[in-house]
Coordinates of C-alpha atoms in Angstrom, one line a residue:
Chain A
X72 CA -27.2 -10.5 -12.8
X73 CA -24.9 -10.0 -9.8
X74 CA -22.3 -7.5 -10.6
X75 CA -21.2 -6.4 -7.3
X76 CA -17.8 -7.9 -7.3
X77 CA -16.8 -10.0 -4.3
X78 CA -13.1 -10.0 -4.8
X79 CA -12.6 -11.8 -1.6
X80 CA -15.4 -14.3 -1.9
X81 CA -14.6 -17.5 -0.1
X82 CA -17.5 -19.8 -0.7
X83 CA -16.2 -23.3 -1.2
X84 CA -17.5 -25.6 -3.9
X85 CA -17.1 -29.2 -5.0
X86 CA -15.1 -27.9 -7.9
X87 CA -12.6 -26.1 -5.7
X88 CA -12.3 -29.1 -3.4
X89 CA -11.7 -31.4 -6.3
X90 CA -8.9 -29.2 -7.6
X91 CA -6.5 -30.4 -5.0
X92 CA -5.4 -33.8 -3.9
X93 CA -4.4 -32.3 -0.6
X94 CA -6.6 -31.4 2.3
X95 CA -9.8 -29.4 1.5
X96 CA -9.1 -25.7 1.1
X97 CA -9.9 -23.6 4.2
X98 CA -10.1 -19.9 4.1
X99 CA -8.0 -17.8 6.6
X100 CA -11.1 -17.3 8.7
X101 CA -11.9 -21.0 8.9
X102 CA -8.3 -21.7 9.9
X103 CA -8.4 -19.1 12.6
X104 CA -11.8 -20.2 13.9
X105 CA -10.3 -23.7 14.4
X106 CA -7.2 -22.6 16.1
X107 CA -6.4 -23.5 19.8
X108 CA -6.3 -20.7 22.3
X109 CA -2.6 -21.5 22.8
X110 CA -1.8 -20.2 19.3
X111 CA -2.7 -16.7 20.5
X112 CA -0.7 -14.3 22.6
X113 CA -1.6 -11.1 24.5
X114 CA 0.8 -8.3 23.8
X115 CA 2.7 -7.0 26.8
X116 CA 0.9 -3.9 28.1
X117 CA 4.3 -2.4 28.9
X118 CA 5.2 -2.6 25.3
X119 CA 1.9 -1.5 23.9
X120 CA 1.1 2.1 23.0
X121 CA -2.4 3.7 22.8
X122 CA -2.6 6.7 20.6
X123 CA -5.9 8.5 21.4
X124 CA -7.4 10.5 18.6
X125 CA -10.8 12.2 18.5
X126 CA -11.8 9.4 16.1
X127 CA -10.7 6.6 18.3
X128 CA -7.7 4.6 19.5
X129 CA -4.7 3.4 17.5
X130 CA -2.9 0.4 19.2
X131 CA 0.8 -0.1 18.5
X132 CA 2.9 -3.1 19.6
X133 CA 6.4 -2.1 20.2
X134 CA 9.4 -4.3 19.2
X135 CA 12.0 -4.1 22.0
X136 CA 13.7 -7.1 20.5
X137 CA 14.8 -5.1 17.5
X138 CA 15.0 -1.5 18.9
X139 CA 15.6 -1.8 22.6
X140 CA 16.9 1.7 23.2
X141 CA 14.4 3.4 21.0
X142 CA 11.6 1.4 22.7
X143 CA 12.9 2.4 26.1
X144 CA 13.0 6.0 25.1
X145 CA 9.5 5.8 23.7
X146 CA 8.3 4.3 27.0
X147 CA 9.8 7.2 28.8
X148 CA 8.2 9.7 26.4
X149 CA 4.8 8.1 26.8
X150 CA 5.0 7.9 30.6
X151 CA 5.9 11.6 30.7
X152 CA 3.1 12.6 28.3
X153 CA 5.4 13.9 25.6
X154 CA 2.8 13.3 22.8
X155 CA -0.2 14.5 24.7
X156 CA -1.5 17.5 22.7
X157 CA 0.8 16.9 19.7
X158 CA -0.4 16.1 16.3
X159 CA -0.2 14.0 13.1
X160 CA 1.5 16.7 11.1
X161 CA 2.3 14.8 7.9
X162 CA 0.3 12.4 5.7
X163 CA 1.9 11.6 2.4
X164 CA -0.2 9.5 0.1
X165 CA 1.0 5.9 -0.5
X166 CA 3.8 6.4 2.0
X167 CA 3.5 7.5 5.7
X168 CA 1.5 9.3 8.4
X169 CA 3.8 11.0 10.8
X170 CA 3.3 12.3 14.2
X171 CA 5.0 14.0 17.2
X172 CA 6.0 17.6 17.9
X173 CA 5.4 19.6 14.7
X174 CA 7.7 22.3 16.2
X175 CA 10.6 20.0 17.0
X176 CA 12.7 21.9 14.5
X177 CA 12.1 25.2 16.2
X178 CA 14.2 25.4 19.4
X179 CA 12.0 28.3 20.7
X180 CA 8.8 26.3 20.3
X181 CA 9.9 22.6 20.6
X182 CA 8.4 20.9 23.6
X183 CA 10.6 19.4 26.3
X184 CA 11.8 15.8 25.9
X185 CA 11.7 15.5 29.6
X186 CA 14.0 12.7 30.9
X187 CA 14.1 11.0 27.5
X188 CA 17.5 10.5 26.0
X189 CA 18.6 13.0 23.3
X190 CA 20.9 10.7 21.5
X191 CA 20.5 7.0 20.6
X192 CA 22.4 4.6 18.4
X193 CA 20.8 3.6 15.1
X194 CA 19.0 0.2 15.6
X195 CA 18.6 -0.8 12.0
X196 CA 19.3 -4.5 12.5
X197 CA 20.1 -6.9 15.2
X198 CA 22.2 -10.0 15.8
X199 CA 20.2 -13.0 14.5
X200 CA 22.1 -15.7 16.3
X201 CA 19.7 -17.9 18.1
X202 CA 16.8 -15.8 17.0
X203 CA 13.6 -17.7 16.3
X204 CA 13.0 -16.8 12.7
X205 CA 10.0 -18.4 11.0
X206 CA 11.0 -18.3 7.4
X207 CA 8.5 -17.6 4.6
X208 CA 8.9 -20.2 1.8
X209 CA 9.0 -17.3 -0.7
X210 CA 11.8 -14.8 -1.2
X211 CA 12.0 -11.3 -2.6
X212 CA 14.6 -9.0 -4.0
X213 CA 14.9 -6.8 -0.9
X214 CA 16.4 -9.4 1.5
X215 CA 18.3 -12.7 1.3
X216 CA 15.6 -14.3 3.5
X217 CA 12.2 -13.1 4.8
X218 CA 10.1 -14.4 7.6
X219 CA 8.7 -13.6 11.0
X220 CA 10.0 -12.9 14.4
X221 CA 7.6 -12.8 17.3
X222 CA 4.8 -11.5 15.1
X223 CA 6.8 -9.0 13.1
X224 CA 7.7 -9.3 9.4
X225 CA 11.5 -9.4 9.1
X226 CA 14.4 -9.9 6.9
X227 CA 17.6 -11.9 7.6
X228 CA 21.0 -12.2 6.0
X229 CA 22.7 -15.5 6.8
X230 CA 26.0 -14.0 5.5
X231 CA 26.1 -11.4 8.3
X232 CA 23.8 -13.2 10.7
X233 CA 21.7 -10.1 11.1
X234 CA 17.9 -9.6 11.1
X235 CA 15.8 -6.5 10.8
X236 CA 12.2 -5.5 10.7
X237 CA 10.6 -5.0 7.2
X238 CA 8.7 -1.9 6.2
X239 CA 5.3 -3.3 5.7
X240 CA 1.9 -1.6 5.9
X241 CA 1.2 -0.5 9.4
X242 CA 4.9 -0.6 10.6
X243 CA 6.0 2.2 12.9
X244 CA 9.4 3.7 12.4
X245 CA 11.5 6.4 14.1
X246 CA 11.9 9.4 11.9
X247 CA 15.4 10.6 11.6
X248 CA 17.4 13.3 9.9
X249 CA 20.4 12.6 7.6
X250 CA 22.6 11.0 10.3
X251 CA 21.8 7.3 11.0
X252 CA 21.8 8.0 14.7
X253 CA 19.6 11.1 14.6
X254 CA 16.4 9.4 15.7
X255 CA 15.3 9.1 19.3
X256 CA 11.7 7.9 18.9
X257 CA 9.9 11.2 19.5
X258 CA 8.9 11.7 15.9
X259 CA 7.3 8.5 14.6
X260 CA 5.7 7.5 11.2
X261 CA 3.4 4.7 10.2
X262 CA 3.5 3.1 6.7
X263 CA 0.1 3.7 5.0
X264 CA 0.8 2.5 1.5
X265 CA 2.8 0.2 -0.7
X266 CA 5.6 -1.2 1.5
X267 CA 8.6 1.1 1.2
X268 CA 11.1 -1.7 1.7
X269 CA 14.0 0.5 0.5
X270 CA 13.9 1.9 4.0
X271 CA 14.8 -1.5 5.5
X272 CA 18.1 -1.2 7.4
X273 CA 18.1 2.5 6.7
X274 CA 15.9 3.6 9.6
X275 CA 15.0 2.3 13.0
X276 CA 11.7 0.6 13.2
X277 CA 10.0 0.4 16.6
X278 CA 6.8 -1.6 16.2
X279 CA 3.6 -1.9 14.2
X280 CA 0.0 -0.8 14.4
X281 CA -2.2 -3.8 15.5
X282 CA -5.5 -2.0 15.6
X283 CA -6.9 1.3 14.2
X284 CA -4.6 1.8 11.2
X285 CA -7.6 3.1 9.3
X286 CA -7.7 6.1 11.6
X287 CA -4.3 7.0 10.1
X288 CA -4.6 5.7 6.6
X289 CA -7.8 7.6 5.8
X290 CA -6.6 11.0 6.9
X291 CA -6.5 13.8 4.3
X292 CA -3.2 14.0 2.6
X293 CA -1.0 17.0 3.1
X294 CA 0.4 19.0 0.1
X295 CA 2.9 17.4 -2.2
X296 CA 5.7 16.5 -2.3
X297 CA 6.1 15.2 1.2
X298 CA 2.6 15.6 2.8
X299 CA 3.4 18.1 5.6
X300 CA 0.4 20.2 6.4
X301 CA 1.0 23.8 5.7
X302 CA -1.2 25.1 8.5
X303 CA -1.5 23.9 12.0
X304 CA -5.3 23.7 11.8
X305 CA -5.0 21.0 9.2
X306 CA -3.1 18.7 11.5
X307 CA -4.9 15.9 13.4
X308 CA -4.7 16.5 17.1
X309 CA -3.4 13.7 19.3
X310 CA -5.1 13.7 22.7
X311 CA -2.5 11.4 24.2
X312 CA -0.1 8.5 23.6
X313 CA 0.2 6.3 26.7
X314 CA 1.4 2.8 27.5
X315 CA -1.3 0.3 28.0
X316 CA 0.3 -0.6 31.3
X317 CA -0.4 2.9 32.6
X318 CA -4.1 2.7 31.7
X319 CA -6.6 1.2 34.1
X320 CA -7.2 -2.4 33.1
X321 CA -10.9 -1.7 32.4
X322 CA -9.9 0.9 29.8
X323 CA -7.5 -1.3 27.9
X324 CA -8.2 -2.7 24.4
X325 CA -8.0 -6.5 24.9
X326 CA -6.4 -7.8 21.8
X327 CA -4.7 -11.1 20.9
X328 CA -2.2 -11.8 18.2
X329 CA -1.7 -15.0 16.4
X330 CA 1.7 -16.5 17.1
X331 CA 3.7 -16.6 13.9
X332 CA 5.6 -19.7 14.9
X333 CA 2.5 -22.0 14.9
X334 CA 1.0 -24.5 12.5
X335 CA -2.1 -22.2 12.4
X336 CA 0.0 -19.4 11.1
X337 CA 1.7 -21.6 8.5
X338 CA -1.7 -22.7 7.4
X339 CA -2.8 -19.1 7.0
X340 CA 0.2 -18.3 4.9
X341 CA -0.4 -21.3 2.7
X342 CA -4.1 -20.4 2.3
X343 CA -2.9 -17.0 1.0
X344 CA -0.1 -18.3 -1.1
X345 CA -2.6 -20.5 -3.0
X346 CA -6.1 -19.3 -2.8
X347 CA -8.1 -22.3 -3.9
X348 CA -11.6 -20.8 -3.5
X349 CA -14.2 -20.2 -6.2
X350 CA -13.0 -16.7 -6.9
X351 CA -9.4 -17.3 -7.8
X352 CA -8.9 -19.0 -11.1
X353 CA -5.1 -19.0 -10.8
X354 CA -3.6 -19.3 -7.3
X355 CA -0.4 -17.3 -7.2
X356 CA 1.8 -20.0 -5.6
X357 CA 3.6 -17.1 -3.9
X358 CA 3.1 -14.4 -1.4
X359 CA 5.2 -11.3 -0.6
X360 CA 6.3 -10.8 2.9
X361 CA 4.1 -7.6 3.3
X362 CA 1.0 -9.3 1.9
X363 CA 1.0 -11.9 4.7
X364 CA -1.8 -11.1 7.2
X365 CA -0.8 -10.9 10.8
X366 CA -4.1 -11.8 12.5
X367 CA -5.4 -9.9 15.5
X368 CA -8.6 -10.6 17.4
X369 CA -10.5 -9.2 20.3
X370 CA -9.9 -11.3 23.4
X371 CA -13.0 -13.3 24.5
X372 CA -14.0 -13.1 28.2
Chain B
X135 CA 18.6 19.4 17.1
X136 CA 16.6 18.7 14.0
X137 CA 14.3 15.8 14.6
X138 CA 11.7 16.2 12.0
X139 CA 12.6 13.3 9.8
X140 CA 13.2 13.9 6.2
X141 CA 12.7 10.3 5.0
X142 CA 13.0 11.5 1.4
X143 CA 15.8 13.9 1.8
X144 CA 17.7 14.3 -1.5
X145 CA 20.5 16.7 -0.7
X146 CA 23.7 15.6 -2.4
X147 CA 27.0 15.7 -0.7
X148 CA 30.6 15.0 -1.6
X149 CA 30.3 11.9 0.4
X150 CA 27.5 10.5 -1.6
X151 CA 29.2 11.5 -4.8
X152 CA 32.4 9.8 -3.8
X153 CA 30.6 6.6 -3.0
X154 CA 30.2 5.8 -6.6
X155 CA 32.6 5.5 -9.5
X156 CA 29.7 6.1 -11.9
X157 CA 28.0 9.3 -12.8
X158 CA 26.9 11.6 -9.9
X159 CA 23.7 10.6 -8.4
X160 CA 20.7 12.5 -9.5
X161 CA 17.3 12.3 -7.7
X162 CA 14.2 11.4 -9.7
X163 CA 13.2 15.1 -9.8
X164 CA 16.6 16.1 -11.2
X165 CA 16.3 13.4 -13.8
X166 CA 12.8 14.5 -14.8
X167 CA 13.8 18.2 -14.8
X168 CA 16.5 17.4 -17.4
X169 CA 14.2 15.2 -19.6
X170 CA 13.4 16.3 -23.2
X171 CA 9.8 17.0 -24.1
X172 CA 9.8 14.0 -26.4
X173 CA 10.0 11.7 -23.4
X174 CA 6.5 12.7 -22.4
X175 CA 3.2 11.7 -23.9
X176 CA -0.3 13.1 -23.6
X177 CA -2.9 10.4 -22.7
X178 CA -5.5 9.9 -25.4
X179 CA -8.6 11.9 -24.3
X180 CA -10.8 9.1 -25.7
X181 CA -9.2 6.7 -23.3
X182 CA -9.1 9.0 -20.3
X183 CA -11.9 9.0 -17.6
X184 CA -12.7 11.9 -15.3
X185 CA -14.4 11.0 -12.1
X186 CA -15.9 14.1 -10.7
X187 CA -16.3 14.1 -6.9
X188 CA -17.3 16.9 -4.6
X189 CA -13.7 16.9 -3.5
X190 CA -12.3 17.1 -7.0
X191 CA -11.4 15.1 -10.1
X192 CA -9.9 11.7 -10.3
X193 CA -8.2 11.1 -13.7
X194 CA -7.9 7.5 -15.0
X195 CA -6.0 6.3 -18.0
X196 CA -7.7 3.3 -19.6
X197 CA -5.7 0.4 -21.1
X198 CA -7.4 -0.7 -24.3
X199 CA -4.3 -2.6 -25.2
X200 CA -5.0 -5.1 -22.4
X201 CA -8.7 -5.0 -22.0
X202 CA -10.2 -3.8 -25.3
X203 CA -13.7 -5.0 -24.8
X204 CA -14.0 -3.8 -21.2
X205 CA -12.6 -0.4 -22.2
X206 CA -15.1 -0.2 -25.1
X207 CA -17.9 -0.9 -22.7
X208 CA -16.6 1.6 -20.2
X209 CA -16.5 4.2 -22.9
X210 CA -20.1 3.5 -23.7
X211 CA -21.1 3.6 -20.1
X212 CA -19.3 6.9 -19.6
X213 CA -20.8 8.5 -22.7
X214 CA -24.3 7.5 -21.6
X215 CA -23.8 8.8 -18.1
X216 CA -24.1 5.5 -16.3
X217 CA -22.0 6.5 -13.3
X218 CA -23.5 10.0 -12.9
X219 CA -25.1 10.1 -9.5
X220 CA -23.7 6.7 -8.4
X221 CA -21.3 6.4 -5.5
X222 CA -18.1 5.0 -4.1
X223 CA -19.9 2.3 -2.0
X224 CA -16.9 0.3 -0.6
X225 CA -13.6 1.3 0.8
X226 CA -11.6 -1.5 2.4
X227 CA -8.5 -0.5 4.2
X228 CA -5.2 -1.5 2.6
X229 CA -7.1 -2.9 -0.4
X230 CA -9.6 -1.2 -2.6
X231 CA -12.1 1.7 -3.1
X232 CA -14.9 0.5 -5.3
X233 CA -17.6 2.5 -7.2
X234 CA -20.5 2.1 -9.5
X235 CA -24.2 1.2 -8.9
X236 CA -24.6 0.2 -5.3
X237 CA -27.9 -1.4 -6.2
X238 CA -26.6 -3.4 -9.1
X239 CA -27.5 -6.6 -7.2
X240 CA -31.1 -5.6 -6.8
X241 CA -33.0 -6.0 -10.1
X242 CA -35.7 -3.7 -8.9
X243 CA -33.4 -0.8 -8.2
X244 CA -30.4 -1.4 -10.5
X245 CA -29.9 1.4 -13.0
X246 CA -30.0 0.7 -16.7
X247 CA -26.8 -0.3 -18.4
X248 CA -28.1 1.5 -21.5
X249 CA -26.5 0.2 -24.7
X250 CA -23.5 -1.3 -22.9
X251 CA -22.9 -5.0 -23.3
X252 CA -24.2 -7.3 -20.6
X253 CA -21.6 -10.0 -21.2
X254 CA -17.9 -9.8 -21.9
X255 CA -15.1 -12.3 -22.0
X256 CA -12.5 -12.2 -19.3
X257 CA -9.5 -10.1 -20.3
X258 CA -7.0 -11.3 -17.8
X259 CA -4.0 -11.4 -20.1
X260 CA -3.1 -10.7 -23.7
X261 CA -0.8 -12.1 -26.4
X262 CA 2.7 -10.7 -25.8
X263 CA 4.0 -11.4 -29.3
X264 CA 5.6 -8.3 -30.6
X265 CA 4.5 -6.3 -27.6
X266 CA 7.0 -3.6 -26.5
X267 CA 7.8 -4.8 -23.0
X268 CA 10.4 -2.7 -21.1
X269 CA 11.7 -5.2 -18.6
X270 CA 12.6 -4.2 -15.1
X271 CA 16.0 -5.6 -14.1
X272 CA 14.5 -7.1 -11.0
X273 CA 12.2 -10.0 -10.6
X274 CA 9.6 -11.0 -8.1
X275 CA 7.7 -14.1 -7.1
X276 CA 4.4 -13.2 -8.7
X277 CA 5.5 -13.3 -12.3
X278 CA 8.3 -14.8 -14.4
X279 CA 9.1 -11.3 -15.8
X280 CA 8.0 -7.9 -14.8
X281 CA 8.2 -4.6 -16.6
X282 CA 6.2 -1.9 -18.3
X283 CA 4.0 -1.6 -21.4
X284 CA 3.0 1.8 -22.5
X285 CA 3.2 3.2 -19.0
X286 CA 1.5 0.4 -17.2
X287 CA 3.2 -2.0 -14.8
X288 CA 2.9 -5.5 -16.3
X289 CA 3.9 -9.1 -16.0
X290 CA 5.0 -11.4 -18.8
X291 CA 5.5 -15.2 -19.1
X292 CA 7.8 -16.1 -21.9
X293 CA 6.6 -19.8 -21.7
X294 CA 3.1 -18.8 -22.7
X295 CA 4.0 -15.5 -24.4
X296 CA 1.3 -13.8 -22.5
X297 CA 1.4 -10.4 -20.7
X298 CA -0.9 -8.9 -18.1
X299 CA -1.4 -5.8 -16.0
X300 CA -0.1 -5.9 -12.4
X301 CA -2.2 -4.9 -9.4
X302 CA -0.2 -2.0 -8.2
X303 CA -1.3 1.0 -6.2
X304 CA -3.8 3.1 -8.2
X305 CA -4.7 0.4 -10.7
X306 CA -8.3 0.2 -11.8
X307 CA -9.9 -3.2 -12.1
X308 CA -13.3 -4.5 -13.2
X309 CA -15.1 -6.1 -10.3
X310 CA -16.5 -9.5 -11.0
X311 CA -18.5 -12.2 -9.4
X312 CA -17.3 -15.8 -9.1
X313 CA -17.3 -16.4 -12.9
X314 CA -14.2 -15.2 -14.7
X315 CA -16.4 -13.6 -17.4
X316 CA -18.8 -11.9 -15.0
X317 CA -17.3 -8.4 -15.2
X318 CA -18.5 -5.8 -17.7
X319 CA -16.7 -2.7 -16.4
X320 CA -19.7 -1.1 -14.7
X321 CA -18.4 -1.8 -11.2
X322 CA -14.8 -0.7 -10.8
X323 CA -12.3 -0.7 -8.0
X324 CA -9.1 1.1 -7.4
X325 CA -6.2 -0.3 -5.4
X326 CA -5.4 1.9 -2.4
X327 CA -3.0 -0.3 -0.4
X328 CA -0.2 -2.8 -0.6
X329 CA -0.3 -4.2 -4.1
X330 CA -2.7 -7.3 -4.1
X331 CA -0.7 -9.1 -6.8
X332 CA -2.6 -12.3 -6.1
X333 CA -5.3 -10.8 -8.2
X334 CA -3.1 -10.6 -11.3
X335 CA -4.5 -12.8 -14.1
X336 CA -7.6 -13.4 -11.9
X337 CA -9.5 -10.2 -12.8
X338 CA -9.6 -7.8 -15.7
X339 CA -7.7 -4.6 -15.2
X340 CA -8.8 -1.6 -17.2
X341 CA -6.4 1.2 -16.4
X342 CA -4.9 3.2 -13.6
X343 CA -5.4 6.5 -11.7
X344 CA -2.9 9.1 -13.0
X345 CA -4.1 12.0 -10.8
X346 CA -6.3 12.3 -7.7
X347 CA -5.7 8.9 -6.1
X348 CA -5.7 10.7 -2.7
X349 CA -9.4 11.5 -3.2
X350 CA -10.0 7.8 -3.0
X351 CA -7.3 6.5 -0.7
X352 CA -8.2 9.0 2.1
X353 CA -11.9 8.1 2.2
X354 CA -13.3 6.7 5.5
X355 CA -13.1 3.0 5.5
X356 CA -16.4 1.0 5.5
X357 CA -17.0 -1.7 8.1
X358 CA -15.0 -4.9 8.2
X359 CA -14.5 -7.3 6.7
X360 CA -15.0 -6.0 3.2
X361 CA -15.5 -2.3 3.6
X362 CA -19.0 -1.9 2.1
X363 CA -20.8 1.0 3.7
X364 CA -23.9 -0.2 5.6
X365 CA -25.9 3.0 4.9
X366 CA -26.3 4.8 1.7
X367 CA -25.5 8.1 3.4
X368 CA -22.0 7.0 4.1
X369 CA -21.2 6.5 0.5
X370 CA -19.3 9.1 -1.4
X371 CA -21.4 10.6 -4.2
X372 CA -20.0 10.6 -7.7
X373 CA -21.2 13.6 -9.7
X374 CA -20.2 12.1 -13.0
X375 CA -17.7 9.9 -14.8
X376 CA -17.0 11.2 -18.3
X377 CA -14.5 10.7 -21.1
X378 CA -12.0 13.5 -21.4
X379 CA -12.9 13.6 -25.1
X380 CA -16.5 14.5 -24.2
X381 CA -15.4 17.5 -22.1
X382 CA -14.7 20.9 -23.6
X383 CA -11.0 21.3 -24.1
X384 CA -10.8 24.2 -21.7
X385 CA -12.1 22.0 -18.9
X386 CA -9.7 19.1 -19.3
X387 CA -6.9 18.3 -17.0
X388 CA -3.8 18.6 -19.1
X389 CA -1.4 15.9 -17.9
X390 CA 1.6 14.3 -19.4
X391 CA 3.0 10.9 -18.6
X392 CA 6.7 9.9 -18.8
X393 CA 7.2 7.3 -21.5
X394 CA 8.3 4.1 -19.9
X395 CA 10.5 3.0 -22.8
X396 CA 12.9 6.0 -22.5
X397 CA 16.4 6.4 -21.0
X398 CA 14.9 9.0 -18.7
X399 CA 12.6 6.3 -17.3
X400 CA 15.4 3.9 -17.0
X401 CA 17.4 6.5 -15.1
X402 CA 14.4 7.0 -12.8
X403 CA 14.2 3.3 -12.1
X404 CA 17.9 3.1 -11.4
X405 CA 17.8 6.2 -9.1
X406 CA 15.2 4.4 -7.1
X407 CA 16.9 1.0 -7.2
X408 CA 20.0 2.5 -5.7
X409 CA 19.3 5.7 -3.7
X410 CA 22.7 7.2 -3.3
X411 CA 21.7 10.4 -1.5
X412 CA 22.7 11.5 2.0
X413 CA 19.7 9.8 3.6
X414 CA 20.1 6.3 2.5
X415 CA 22.9 4.4 4.2
X416 CA 22.3 1.2 2.3
X417 CA 20.9 1.4 -1.2
X418 CA 18.6 -1.5 -1.8
X419 CA 20.0 -2.6 -5.2
X420 CA 16.5 -3.6 -6.0
X421 CA 13.0 -2.3 -6.6
X422 CA 9.6 -4.1 -6.7
X423 CA 7.5 -3.5 -9.8
X424 CA 4.9 -1.7 -7.7
X425 CA 7.4 0.6 -6.1
X426 CA 8.5 2.1 -9.4
X427 CA 7.1 5.6 -9.8
X428 CA 5.2 6.3 -13.0
X429 CA 5.8 10.1 -13.3
X430 CA 2.9 12.4 -14.3
X431 CA 3.2 16.2 -14.7
X432 CA 0.9 19.0 -15.6
X433 CA 1.5 20.1 -19.2
X434 CA 3.1 23.5 -19.7
X435 CA 1.6 26.0 -22.0

């Protein structure tokens, strides 16, 4: 008796194949294995952040297409070593891990922002005119339309012709105070739980974690209600946050991301909308934006 | 300059109040603080599991209304100490933490199931006739209707008159193999990431974590792709899993759950559908089933 549940078992059988008149079901991995090299892109090192923790490296792809001024400031902060020696000072269960200068509120202790700008406009949404928006066939209640822009999950409103990044697992946002324009990209958070889509268009998102999210999501939670650590010793030290472009090539993490505008990606989405393997007895015929996998692989030599 | 982002700031202002013609906005906490005692219920100790870890106690409320045979078996397994000395042997990032007998697949090493049943029917859904279903005003693509039944997030299909539990954060399910009726409740998983609603009606859910989820969600992740730990030493030991009713009263965790059929709960939902505090510039006017908080508090003496 085999009781260890598979949950994600993907073995194909004649039964599963017979269940559809369309092409044989292929798992996401089978689809990816068959993809041409041209379906994959290498993230721009000048828009890739490496957060170095004792436990390893977290890789973040920035989204200058949505938050150009925040991303420019983040690049300045990274180049000048703003985050080197700072910490992850807040981890709230089912919500966010947040990092930066834990003493930012204390003028006497706050570290210098160097040549970074002290004031930026809110970048909650952008003009969608002419933007390549690969629409998901499914909708949700958070946004008139949902889909993907250059590998990021996004919402779009045809009435206003605006698009914005969606708060999915792994997304990186710029913490702010009450004013919409109170973020500058120095204090950043990463979503580590159920997607808090209520934050969409309420906060500037700057990118997403493409590798190493588990180094953030598995951190001990801070005290309720908001997860800030009471004592400095509980915080997770950050050795450095640097741009990949500032790191010697040999020390870079060589990742490739599946292009979201490809047939391969569409096939992945459909394989997840309707899981026709032996495990699933009732394919959902649906997927939520934040359940769509955004495949990342290590580049081959 | 205050840069530490509040994200969940709830301070009210004249501006926020003026923004609505309706009653003044109250935060979830304000609504809960004003609730009558009768809005709260004490979970039945005979349907409450305590998982004792070195790091503390995880409290699970079982759902006999949806999975009566699985819950009965789980109660037998708990009474007979089946899980005492077992482990959490799988933690997959953004998906599940899974526990039970890591050697269940190995007939030579598997521990005895005692007097528990070796075979149960799948309990993926139940008859919804006459079931009190507190419907959420919002819908999603996973289910024709969504709402709450006795404190659990659930889906319902009026066409078939069936209801089922929804795979939200903290939900506990019975791992199974490929056959729909291959679960017996001995191997259990807890959702620790973006809600995997594709599992709804594909697996038997048995309850949800009502306290201590962070003891599971913050565990180190096992190796990809499925998070099983390669070595036994990496697993998290489980001291015991017992029914609250089998524990001396003085050692029980005294929790109360907000009744989902109350005006207080409706007010909480609306406060989250439209966050009209100083932080949110654009209330969503929507909430996903799995974003709805299910409030728990420590009982007062």
